[in-house]
Short mmCIF file of C-alpha atoms in Angstrom, two decimals:
data_model
loop_
_atom_site.label_atom_id
_atom_site.label_comp_id
_atom_site.label_asym_id
_atom_site.label_seq_id
_atom_site.Cartn_x
_atom_site.Cartn_y
_atom_site.Cartn_z
CA MET A 3 25.29 34.67 -3.86
CA LYS A 4 27.12 31.50 -3.94
CA ALA A 5 25.99 30.77 -0.28
CA ASP A 6 22.23 30.89 -1.59
CA ARG A 7 22.87 28.83 -4.27
CA LEU A 8 24.50 26.17 -2.34
CA HIS A 9 21.68 26.64 0.48
CA VAL A 10 19.00 25.96 -2.26
CA VAL A 11 21.11 22.68 -3.44
CA MET A 12 21.44 21.80 0.08
CA ILE A 13 17.37 21.93 0.48
CA ALA A 14 16.42 20.38 -2.60
CA GLY A 15 18.79 17.51 -1.85
CA LEU A 16 17.27 17.21 1.50
CA VAL A 17 14.02 17.39 -0.06
CA PHE A 18 14.78 14.46 -2.48
CA LEU A 19 15.98 12.13 0.36
CA LEU A 20 13.37 12.48 2.45
CA LEU A 21 10.89 11.69 -0.61
CA SER A 22 13.05 8.85 -2.03
CA THR A 23 13.51 7.29 1.22
CA PRO A 24 10.95 4.41 1.48
CA THR A 25 10.24 5.41 5.17
CA PRO A 26 7.98 2.64 6.86
CA ALA A 27 5.57 5.06 7.93
CA GLN A 28 2.72 2.85 9.07
CA ARG A 29 3.54 -0.78 9.11
CA SER A 30 0.85 -3.21 9.12
CA PHE A 31 0.85 -4.76 12.86
CA THR A 32 1.92 -8.02 11.71
CA THR A 33 4.88 -6.28 9.94
CA THR A 34 5.78 -4.37 13.14
CA TYR A 35 4.97 -6.63 16.23
CA ASP A 36 5.43 -10.28 17.07
CA SER A 37 2.46 -11.93 18.54
CA ASN A 38 4.24 -14.64 20.19
CA ARG A 39 6.48 -12.18 22.10
CA LYS A 40 4.34 -10.99 25.21
CA VAL A 41 6.13 -8.37 27.55
CA THR A 42 4.72 -6.71 31.09
CA LEU A 43 6.17 -3.32 31.37
CA GLU A 44 5.88 -1.00 34.69
CA GLY A 45 6.97 2.46 34.42
CA ILE A 46 6.41 6.15 34.38
CA VAL A 47 5.05 8.09 31.44
CA THR A 48 7.40 10.41 29.75
CA LYS A 49 5.08 11.53 26.88
CA VAL A 50 1.81 11.25 25.26
CA ASP A 51 1.46 11.06 21.58
CA TRP A 52 -2.04 11.21 20.90
CA VAL A 53 -1.97 11.45 16.80
CA ASN A 54 -3.45 9.45 13.81
CA PRO A 55 -3.26 6.97 12.95
CA ARG A 56 -1.61 5.50 16.13
CA ALA A 57 -1.38 6.72 19.40
CA PHE A 58 1.94 6.34 21.44
CA LEU A 59 2.66 6.88 25.09
CA PHE A 60 6.21 6.87 26.15
CA MET A 61 7.51 5.56 29.34
CA ASN A 62 10.74 4.97 31.39
CA VAL A 63 11.05 1.52 32.25
CA ARG A 64 13.66 -0.11 34.93
CA ASP A 65 14.90 -3.31 33.87
CA GLY A 66 16.16 -6.47 35.93
CA GLY A 67 19.62 -4.98 36.18
CA GLY A 68 18.08 -1.55 37.25
CA ASN A 69 19.06 0.14 34.06
CA LEU A 70 16.42 2.80 32.90
CA ALA A 71 15.06 2.87 29.23
CA ASN A 72 12.53 4.90 27.62
CA TRP A 73 9.84 2.39 25.81
CA ALA A 74 7.42 3.48 23.15
CA VAL A 75 3.91 1.58 23.60
CA GLU A 76 1.24 2.04 20.86
CA PHE A 77 -2.30 1.37 22.45
CA GLY A 78 -4.68 2.19 19.91
CA SER A 79 -5.82 4.92 17.11
CA PRO A 80 -6.89 8.33 18.77
CA LEU A 81 -10.08 8.27 16.45
CA ASP A 82 -11.35 4.94 18.14
CA LEU A 83 -10.07 5.81 21.38
CA GLU A 84 -12.13 9.07 21.45
CA LYS A 85 -15.36 7.32 20.16
CA ASN A 86 -14.84 5.19 23.24
CA GLY A 87 -14.54 8.34 25.35
CA TRP A 88 -10.89 8.58 26.10
CA LYS A 89 -8.98 11.68 25.66
CA ALA A 90 -5.25 12.72 25.09
CA THR A 91 -5.46 14.01 28.95
CA SER A 92 -7.10 10.53 30.58
CA LEU A 93 -3.20 9.76 30.69
CA LYS A 94 -0.43 12.59 32.36
CA ILE A 95 3.18 12.42 32.13
CA GLY A 96 4.25 11.10 35.66
CA ASP A 97 1.58 8.59 35.84
CA VAL A 98 2.68 5.12 36.73
CA LEU A 99 1.72 2.23 34.39
CA THR A 100 1.64 -1.44 34.26
CA VAL A 101 1.16 -2.18 30.54
CA GLU A 102 0.74 -5.35 29.18
CA GLY A 103 1.43 -6.31 25.41
CA VAL A 104 3.20 -7.68 22.69
CA LEU A 105 6.79 -6.73 21.40
CA ALA A 106 8.06 -5.42 18.13
CA ARG A 107 9.83 -7.36 15.60
CA GLY A 108 13.79 -6.94 16.23
CA GLU A 109 15.56 -4.78 19.06
CA ALA A 110 13.57 -1.70 18.94
CA ARG A 111 11.90 -0.78 22.83
CA GLN A 112 8.39 -0.78 21.60
CA ALA A 113 5.28 -2.80 22.29
CA SER A 114 1.49 -2.72 21.24
CA ALA A 115 -0.29 -2.73 24.47
CA THR A 116 -3.14 -5.01 25.18
CA SER A 117 -3.80 -3.70 28.53
CA VAL A 118 -3.01 -0.14 30.11
CA VAL A 119 -3.34 -0.08 33.79
CA LEU A 120 -3.03 2.98 36.13
CA LYS A 121 -1.26 1.84 38.65
CA GLY A 122 -2.28 2.65 42.31
CA ALA A 123 -5.57 3.34 41.49
CA GLY A 124 -5.69 -0.21 39.47
CA ARG A 125 -8.04 1.58 36.93
CA ARG A 126 -7.72 0.10 33.32
CA LEU A 127 -7.34 2.52 30.61
CA PHE A 128 -8.22 2.72 26.96
CA VAL A 129 -11.08 0.04 27.13
CA PRO A 130 -13.33 -0.01 24.48
CA GLN A 131 -17.06 0.48 25.20
CA PRO A 132 -19.51 -2.30 24.61
CA ARG A 133 -20.62 -2.25 21.07
CA ARG A 134 -24.18 -0.58 20.42
CA PRO A 135 -26.83 -3.12 19.97
CA ALA A 136 -27.99 -3.35 16.24
CA VAL A 137 -31.45 -1.87 15.40
CA ALA A 138 -33.43 -3.58 13.10
CA ALA A 139 -32.48 -2.89 9.59
CA ALA A 140 -34.60 -0.19 7.88
CA PRO A 141 -35.16 -0.41 3.97
CA ALA A 142 -32.43 1.06 1.93
CA PRO A 143 -33.24 4.89 1.20
CA ARG A 144 -34.01 6.08 -2.13
CA TRP A 145 -33.63 9.23 -4.50
CA PRO A 146 -37.44 10.42 -5.69
CA ASN A 147 -36.52 8.51 -9.19
CA GLY A 148 -36.50 5.25 -7.28
CA HIS A 149 -32.65 4.58 -7.31
CA VAL A 150 -31.32 3.28 -4.08
CA ARG A 151 -29.29 6.46 -2.01
CA LEU A 152 -25.77 5.02 -1.34
CA GLY A 153 -25.41 7.57 1.09
CA PRO A 154 -27.48 8.86 4.31
CA PRO A 155 -31.26 9.45 4.13
CA PRO A 156 -32.35 13.16 3.78
CA GLY A 157 -31.54 14.99 6.78
CA SER A 158 -29.73 12.64 8.39
CA LYS A 159 -25.90 11.74 8.73
CA GLY A 160 -23.68 8.77 8.55
CA TYR A 161 -21.02 7.06 6.63
CA TRP A 162 -19.96 3.38 5.69
CA GLY A 163 -17.70 1.97 8.24
CA ALA A 164 -16.13 -1.25 8.96
CA PRO A 165 -15.83 -3.86 6.16
CA GLY A 166 -16.81 -7.38 6.95
CA THR A 167 -13.18 -8.44 5.92
CA LYS A 168 -9.73 -6.77 5.44
CA VAL A 169 -8.83 -8.71 2.68
CA LEU A 170 -9.70 -9.55 -0.97
CA VAL A 171 -9.62 -13.30 -1.96
CA GLU A 172 -11.74 -15.17 -4.77
CA ASN A 173 -15.10 -16.21 -3.65
CA ILE A 174 -14.74 -20.22 -3.13
CA PRO A 175 -16.20 -22.00 -0.38
CA ALA A 176 -12.85 -22.90 1.43
CA LYS A 177 -11.43 -19.68 1.93
CA PRO A 178 -7.51 -19.56 3.15
CA ALA A 179 -7.13 -18.30 6.91
CA MET A 180 -5.86 -14.94 7.16
CA ASN A 181 -5.02 -12.32 9.67
CA ASP A 182 -6.65 -8.88 9.29
CA ASP A 183 -3.31 -7.49 7.59
CA GLY A 184 -3.68 -10.28 5.04
CA LEU A 185 -1.17 -12.72 6.14
CA LEU A 186 -1.84 -16.15 5.31
CA ALA A 187 -2.17 -18.84 8.04
CA ASN A 188 -0.76 -21.46 5.94
CA ILE A 189 1.45 -20.14 3.12
CA ALA A 190 0.56 -23.25 1.31
CA ASP A 191 -3.13 -21.90 0.68
CA ILE A 192 -1.60 -19.12 -1.86
CA ASP A 193 -3.60 -20.90 -4.77
CA LYS A 194 -6.93 -20.41 -2.93
CA VAL A 195 -6.18 -16.40 -2.88
CA ALA A 196 -6.32 -15.95 -6.46
CA PRO A 197 -5.73 -17.31 -9.82
CA PHE A 198 -2.06 -16.17 -9.91
CA LYS A 199 0.15 -16.16 -12.98
CA PRO A 200 3.49 -17.77 -12.00
CA TRP A 201 5.03 -14.52 -11.44
CA ALA A 202 2.40 -12.71 -9.76
CA ARG A 203 2.34 -16.21 -7.03
CA ALA A 204 5.94 -15.84 -6.50
CA LEU A 205 5.99 -12.15 -5.70
CA TYR A 206 2.82 -12.78 -3.84
CA GLU A 207 4.58 -15.47 -1.67
CA PHE A 208 7.80 -13.12 -1.42
CA ARG A 209 5.43 -10.38 0.09
CA GLN A 210 3.76 -12.96 2.54
CA ARG A 211 7.24 -14.35 3.39
CA THR A 212 8.61 -10.82 4.09
CA LEU A 213 5.35 -10.18 6.39
CA LEU A 214 4.26 -7.46 4.17
CA ARG A 215 7.27 -5.09 4.91
CA ASP A 216 7.06 -3.00 1.71
CA ASP A 217 3.52 -2.35 1.50
CA PRO A 218 3.24 1.02 -0.02
CA LEU A 219 0.31 1.65 2.49
CA GLY A 220 2.79 1.63 5.06
CA ARG A 221 4.49 4.63 3.30
CA CYS A 222 1.25 6.48 3.40
CA LEU A 223 0.52 5.93 -0.31
CA PRO A 224 -3.29 5.96 -1.08
CA PRO A 225 -5.22 2.95 -0.79
CA GLY A 226 -6.09 2.06 -4.46
CA GLY A 227 -8.61 -0.40 -6.14
CA PRO A 228 -10.80 -2.41 -3.77
CA ARG A 229 -8.63 -1.75 -0.88
CA GLN A 230 -10.30 1.73 -0.55
CA PHE A 231 -13.23 -0.15 0.97
CA GLN A 232 -11.39 -1.91 3.55
CA MET A 233 -9.67 0.79 5.30
CA PRO A 234 -10.56 1.21 8.95
CA TYR A 235 -12.16 4.80 8.94
CA GLY A 236 -14.61 4.48 6.41
CA PHE A 237 -15.76 6.00 3.16
CA GLN A 238 -19.04 8.02 1.99
CA PHE A 239 -20.91 8.33 -1.06
CA ILE A 240 -21.79 12.03 -2.10
CA GLU A 241 -24.18 11.25 -5.01
CA GLN A 242 -24.46 14.39 -7.54
CA PRO A 243 -27.14 13.23 -10.22
CA GLU A 244 -27.39 16.74 -11.59
CA LEU A 245 -23.43 16.97 -12.05
CA GLY A 246 -23.42 13.21 -13.52
CA ARG A 247 -21.42 11.54 -10.75
CA ILE A 248 -20.97 10.06 -7.86
CA LEU A 249 -17.67 11.21 -5.48
CA VAL A 250 -16.12 8.72 -3.03
CA LEU A 251 -14.73 10.23 -0.23
CA LEU A 252 -12.10 7.73 1.76
CA GLY A 253 -11.85 8.27 5.63
CA GLY A 254 -9.13 6.15 5.70
CA GLY A 255 -6.86 7.16 2.84
CA ASN A 256 -5.68 10.69 3.66
CA ARG A 257 -8.92 12.38 2.63
CA ASN A 258 -8.42 11.10 -0.78
CA TRP A 259 -11.30 10.93 -3.30
CA ARG A 260 -12.59 8.93 -6.33
CA ILE A 261 -14.88 10.19 -8.68
CA ILE A 262 -17.18 7.90 -10.82
CA ASN A 263 -18.74 9.29 -13.73
CA THR A 264 -22.59 8.47 -14.22
CA ASP A 265 -23.40 10.99 -16.86
CA GLY A 266 -23.44 8.07 -19.70
CA ARG A 267 -20.23 8.42 -21.06
CA PRO A 268 -18.71 5.26 -22.38
CA ALA A 269 -16.02 3.09 -20.41
CA ALA A 270 -12.48 4.55 -20.83
CA SER A 271 -9.78 1.99 -22.19
CA ALA A 272 -6.85 1.18 -20.17
CA SER A 273 -4.54 2.79 -22.97
CA GLU A 274 -6.24 6.52 -23.06
CA ALA A 275 -6.71 6.70 -19.13
CA VAL A 276 -3.85 7.98 -17.15
CA ALA A 277 -2.94 6.01 -14.54
CA SER A 278 -3.86 6.68 -11.29
CA TYR A 279 -4.67 5.15 -7.84
CA TYR A 280 -8.29 5.06 -8.23
CA GLY A 281 -8.31 4.48 -12.33
CA THR A 282 -10.97 6.12 -14.15
CA SER A 283 -14.31 5.08 -13.29
CA VAL A 284 -17.78 4.99 -15.04
CA GLY A 285 -20.94 3.84 -13.57
CA LYS A 286 -24.35 2.87 -14.35
CA TRP A 287 -27.37 1.34 -12.29
CA GLU A 288 -28.69 -1.95 -13.23
CA GLY A 289 -32.01 -2.18 -11.13
CA ASP A 290 -30.63 -1.44 -7.70
CA THR A 291 -26.98 -1.89 -7.98
CA LEU A 292 -24.70 0.54 -9.41
CA VAL A 293 -21.86 -0.99 -11.58
CA VAL A 294 -18.55 0.66 -12.11
CA ASP A 295 -16.18 -0.11 -14.90
CA SER A 296 -12.67 0.97 -13.99
CA VAL A 297 -9.39 0.82 -16.01
CA GLY A 298 -6.23 3.20 -15.66
CA PHE A 299 -4.61 2.25 -12.65
CA THR A 300 -0.90 2.92 -11.71
CA GLU A 301 0.96 0.17 -10.17
CA LYS A 302 2.06 1.89 -7.39
CA PHE A 303 -0.40 0.24 -4.81
CA TRP A 304 -1.15 -2.90 -3.73
CA MET A 305 -5.11 -3.55 -4.18
CA THR A 306 -5.64 -5.07 -1.06
CA ALA A 307 -3.72 -6.14 2.24
CA GLY A 308 -1.74 -9.11 1.75
CA GLY A 309 -0.01 -7.70 -1.24
CA LEU A 310 -2.15 -9.14 -4.22
CA PRO A 311 -0.17 -7.80 -7.30
CA HIS A 312 -1.43 -6.19 -10.34
CA THR A 313 -0.56 -4.63 -13.39
CA GLU A 314 -1.27 -1.26 -15.41
CA ALA A 315 -4.04 -3.36 -17.51
CA LEU A 316 -5.90 -3.87 -14.41
CA HIS A 317 -9.55 -3.37 -15.08
CA LEU A 318 -12.10 -3.63 -12.17
CA ILE A 319 -16.10 -3.99 -12.26
CA GLU A 320 -17.67 -3.31 -8.87
CA ARG A 321 -21.08 -3.55 -8.18
CA PHE A 322 -22.42 -1.92 -5.14
CA SER A 323 -25.94 -2.64 -3.63
CA ARG A 324 -27.64 -1.66 -0.48
CA PRO A 325 -30.08 -4.66 0.46
CA ASN A 326 -30.84 -2.20 3.63
CA LEU A 327 -30.38 0.80 5.45
CA ASN A 328 -27.30 -0.31 7.68
CA THR A 329 -25.88 -3.16 4.95
CA LEU A 330 -23.56 -2.26 1.53
CA ARG A 331 -23.05 -4.99 -0.41
CA TYR A 332 -19.70 -4.76 -2.48
CA ASP A 333 -18.69 -7.34 -5.15
CA VAL A 334 -15.63 -6.72 -7.42
CA THR A 335 -14.27 -8.85 -10.71
CA VAL A 336 -10.83 -8.77 -10.66
CA ASP A 337 -9.82 -8.52 -14.65
CA ASP A 338 -6.03 -8.32 -15.32
CA PRO A 339 -4.41 -10.83 -17.76
CA ARG A 340 -1.01 -9.77 -17.18
CA THR A 341 -1.13 -11.06 -13.62
CA TYR A 342 -3.89 -13.51 -13.15
CA THR A 343 -4.97 -16.63 -15.56
CA ARG A 344 -8.52 -15.53 -15.67
CA ARG A 345 -11.32 -13.33 -14.52
CA TRP A 346 -12.27 -13.63 -10.76
CA SER A 347 -14.30 -12.39 -8.09
CA GLY A 348 -14.32 -11.40 -4.45
CA GLY A 349 -16.70 -9.00 -2.07
CA TRP A 350 -17.66 -8.08 1.21
CA THR A 351 -20.26 -5.83 3.14
CA VAL A 352 -19.87 -2.73 4.86
CA GLN A 353 -21.84 -1.83 8.02
CA TRP A 354 -23.47 1.86 7.97
CA VAL A 355 -22.43 3.91 10.82
CA PRO A 356 -25.23 6.32 11.55
CA ASP A 357 -25.32 10.01 12.98
CA GLU A 358 -22.04 10.57 12.67
CA GLU A 359 -19.61 12.16 10.12
CA LEU A 360 -16.02 10.88 8.52
CA GLN A 361 -13.09 11.92 10.45
CA GLU A 362 -9.88 13.70 10.08
CA TYR A 363 -7.40 10.73 9.22
CA PHE A 364 -3.66 11.76 8.07
CA CYS A 365 -1.54 8.63 7.71
CA GLU A 366 1.52 10.86 8.23
CA GLU A 367 0.63 12.56 11.19
CA ASN A 368 3.05 10.19 13.41
CA ALA A 369 4.86 8.44 10.48
CA ASP A 370 7.54 6.94 12.88
CA PRO A 371 7.20 6.63 16.58
CA ALA A 372 10.97 6.94 16.56
CA PHE A 373 10.82 10.69 15.30
CA ASN A 374 8.80 11.32 18.44
CA ARG A 375 11.18 10.38 20.62
CA MET B 3 17.68 28.20 -11.40
CA TRP B 4 17.13 27.25 -7.84
CA LYS B 5 13.52 26.43 -9.11
CA ARG B 6 14.99 24.26 -11.93
CA VAL B 7 17.17 22.43 -9.21
CA LEU B 8 14.11 21.96 -7.10
CA PHE B 9 11.97 20.53 -9.71
CA VAL B 10 14.26 18.41 -11.04
CA CYS B 11 14.89 16.99 -7.35
CA LEU B 12 11.24 16.65 -6.73
CA VAL B 13 10.37 14.90 -9.90
CA ALA B 14 13.46 12.69 -9.18
CA ALA B 15 12.06 11.75 -5.68
CA MET B 16 8.67 11.16 -6.93
CA SER B 17 9.78 8.52 -9.53
CA ALA B 18 11.56 6.86 -6.84
CA PHE B 19 8.37 5.47 -5.48
CA ALA B 20 7.88 1.33 -5.89
CA GLN B 21 6.56 0.00 -9.19
CA GLU B 22 4.61 -2.95 -7.56
CA GLY B 23 3.76 -4.89 -10.73
CA HIS B 24 6.16 -7.13 -12.38
CA PRO B 25 9.31 -6.67 -10.50
CA LEU B 26 11.47 -6.75 -14.03
CA SER B 27 9.09 -3.89 -15.63
CA GLY B 28 10.87 -0.27 -15.85
CA THR B 29 14.23 0.98 -16.50
CA TRP B 30 17.45 -0.29 -15.14
CA THR B 31 20.69 1.51 -15.20
CA GLY B 32 24.20 0.34 -13.94
CA ASN B 33 27.26 -0.87 -15.28
CA TRP B 34 29.35 -4.06 -16.34
CA GLY B 35 33.21 -4.82 -16.36
CA GLN B 36 35.94 -6.70 -14.56
CA GLY B 37 36.27 -5.94 -10.99
CA THR B 38 37.26 -2.37 -10.21
CA GLY B 39 38.54 -1.46 -13.73
CA SER B 40 36.84 0.41 -16.03
CA ARG B 41 33.16 -0.24 -16.29
CA ASN B 42 30.67 0.21 -18.90
CA HIS B 43 27.61 1.86 -18.65
CA ILE B 44 24.38 -0.18 -19.43
CA THR B 45 20.78 0.54 -19.64
CA LEU B 46 17.89 -2.04 -19.74
CA VAL B 47 14.57 -1.28 -20.41
CA MET B 48 12.11 -4.30 -19.31
CA ASN B 49 8.44 -4.88 -19.51
CA TRP B 50 6.05 -7.84 -19.11
CA ASP B 51 3.41 -7.82 -21.72
CA GLY B 52 1.32 -10.66 -19.98
CA ASP B 53 3.24 -13.65 -21.71
CA LYS B 54 7.17 -12.72 -21.40
CA VAL B 55 9.41 -10.07 -20.34
CA THR B 56 10.40 -8.20 -23.49
CA GLY B 57 13.44 -5.34 -23.32
CA VAL B 58 15.99 -3.58 -25.17
CA MET B 59 19.57 -2.83 -24.13
CA ASN B 60 21.13 0.69 -24.55
CA PRO B 61 17.95 2.18 -26.18
CA GLY B 62 18.70 4.47 -29.27
CA PRO B 63 20.85 3.99 -32.41
CA ASP B 64 22.89 1.59 -30.71
CA SER B 65 20.26 -0.95 -29.09
CA ALA B 66 19.74 -4.21 -28.95
CA SER B 67 16.81 -6.41 -28.11
CA LEU B 68 16.92 -8.53 -25.03
CA ASN B 69 15.88 -11.88 -24.65
CA VAL B 70 14.81 -12.63 -21.07
CA LEU B 71 14.29 -15.65 -19.14
CA VAL B 72 13.21 -15.65 -15.42
CA ASP B 73 12.97 -18.38 -13.01
CA TYR B 74 10.28 -17.35 -10.61
CA ALA B 75 11.38 -20.06 -8.25
CA ASN B 76 14.33 -17.88 -7.09
CA TRP B 77 14.10 -14.88 -9.30
CA THR B 78 16.95 -15.41 -11.33
CA VAL B 79 16.97 -13.57 -14.79
CA HIS B 80 18.91 -14.86 -17.91
CA LEU B 81 19.93 -12.25 -20.29
CA ASP B 82 21.00 -12.21 -23.91
CA ALA B 83 21.31 -10.00 -26.57
CA GLN B 84 22.86 -9.61 -30.36
CA SER B 85 24.85 -6.17 -29.85
CA LYS B 86 27.56 -4.55 -32.09
CA ASP B 87 30.79 -2.92 -31.26
CA THR B 88 32.39 0.17 -32.65
CA ALA B 89 33.37 -1.62 -35.73
CA GLY B 90 30.03 -3.06 -36.30
CA LYS B 91 31.03 -6.51 -35.74
CA ALA B 92 28.33 -8.34 -34.12
CA VAL B 93 28.84 -9.22 -30.76
CA ARG B 94 26.87 -11.53 -28.27
CA ILE B 95 25.95 -10.71 -24.83
CA GLU B 96 24.81 -12.95 -22.15
CA ALA B 97 24.00 -12.18 -18.74
CA GLU B 98 22.80 -14.34 -15.35
CA GLY B 99 21.68 -12.16 -12.40
CA LYS B 100 19.45 -12.20 -9.44
CA ILE B 101 17.14 -9.40 -8.42
CA GLU B 102 18.09 -8.39 -4.92
CA ASP B 103 16.11 -6.15 -2.52
CA MET B 104 12.87 -7.22 -4.51
CA GLY B 105 10.34 -5.17 -2.29
CA SER B 106 12.70 -1.93 -2.52
CA PRO B 107 11.49 0.76 -5.18
CA ARG B 108 15.41 1.05 -6.26
CA ARG B 109 15.91 -3.06 -6.24
CA ARG B 110 18.84 -4.40 -8.00
CA LEU B 111 19.67 -7.15 -10.73
CA VAL B 112 23.51 -8.57 -9.99
CA GLY B 113 25.52 -11.10 -11.96
CA SER B 114 27.56 -12.52 -14.29
CA TRP B 115 28.17 -10.77 -17.74
CA ARG B 116 29.79 -12.13 -20.67
CA GLN B 117 30.34 -9.82 -23.63
CA ASP B 118 32.28 -11.24 -26.76
CA GLY B 119 34.38 -13.54 -24.90
CA VAL B 120 35.18 -11.29 -21.95
CA ALA B 121 33.76 -12.18 -18.64
CA GLY B 122 32.57 -9.69 -15.97
CA ASP B 123 29.91 -8.71 -13.66
CA PHE B 124 27.42 -6.57 -13.73
CA LYS B 125 24.53 -4.44 -11.17
CA VAL B 126 22.03 -2.27 -12.49
CA THR B 127 19.28 -0.30 -10.36
CA ARG B 128 15.88 -0.15 -11.26
CA GLU B 129 15.30 3.62 -11.75
CA GLN B 130 11.69 3.98 -12.74
#
């Protein structure tokens, strides 16, 4: 009996440790890799790890001194690779490869491949297919009552895919230069990002200077706020007018979903709403634009790549419009008087991916390549 | 029994996920004292209201309101409070600390502590 209890306490302790340790599960490219450190590796494949969100191959590489070491090489997302016709079997254990890429920060034997070539055959692997030429955009589909449909036209499939930008900054003429991870090209441009209060500016600068290493998304927490529309694997609207709601299904956020109530209820107040990653949302149509008012956000997420902070006072006003079949326009007004000196707005467009469904994506699958060694 | 243990562990683990808003907001626990000698438990509860950080030391019947000043240039924090000792005598507390490991869910506030003429050091860890 005592041994049973000891077992339970040990297991519980292990669960606690696993859950409470902020494992850097899916750090951004910027946090993980140093683009200035190029590497060429020649070696033999020992393992292929074809899991979301990042596929890894492991290879034995002999250094100049003749010593053999095992390297982890990231070479893309299985979802993207499969779209381009590649499979887990495109590479076999024992294949001899030449890999060019960039090194991980620090001392880890890890690289992100920019080129993978099968030695001998000289064949380049995992090359993306040329993009399909854009077709002339048809008008936005509509419901019988005249409202724009945010989902696919009747009888067809599709979802919203790649966003026009992966970062949220204020709509100003001279936007600051950033990479896709939200890292400013020039740290002196902080004040062009948003009208920060001093604490928020200092915190944003800290996050930038530490290369976004503490991003909660890296621990596979949900992409709350506007970030849900900037994830790599898209989203989909399921409109249910008979139930007075619109569901937003997220392809890039561990199959999360969000509910926008359209049944005419009044907007919630932040003090009444239970704090959550996606907030409590009420939407209504203003002409061809769906206007969504959301409050009740937890402080446990970054609302965009790059580390914009917020508090539980966050109030978002989102505007969705569909000027044509292929384009969704997303505009958001950020209203958080504890974090920003005034309301401010940003936005982007998102492209329609026709004839396809959202694919399965779970952040945790290969939480850390070290686990797979 | 074991279900209760597991539940407590899970709740504790969930609460360890980061709060990404104002870095001082939340509950901090730790102690102050002189060196490795006897240490005095302290709990600080702070909140950012949009204009200033407000706070309470040792919430409950013996609580004391905290005045909190933060220098965002280097994330140093000045705390002062008017408390009472066990005899009911007024005791002034002043502390200077710096936030360490700021991006962590369990960031720390570490520095010097002066209470009723006694100087020591303190360390509190964010619990929320």
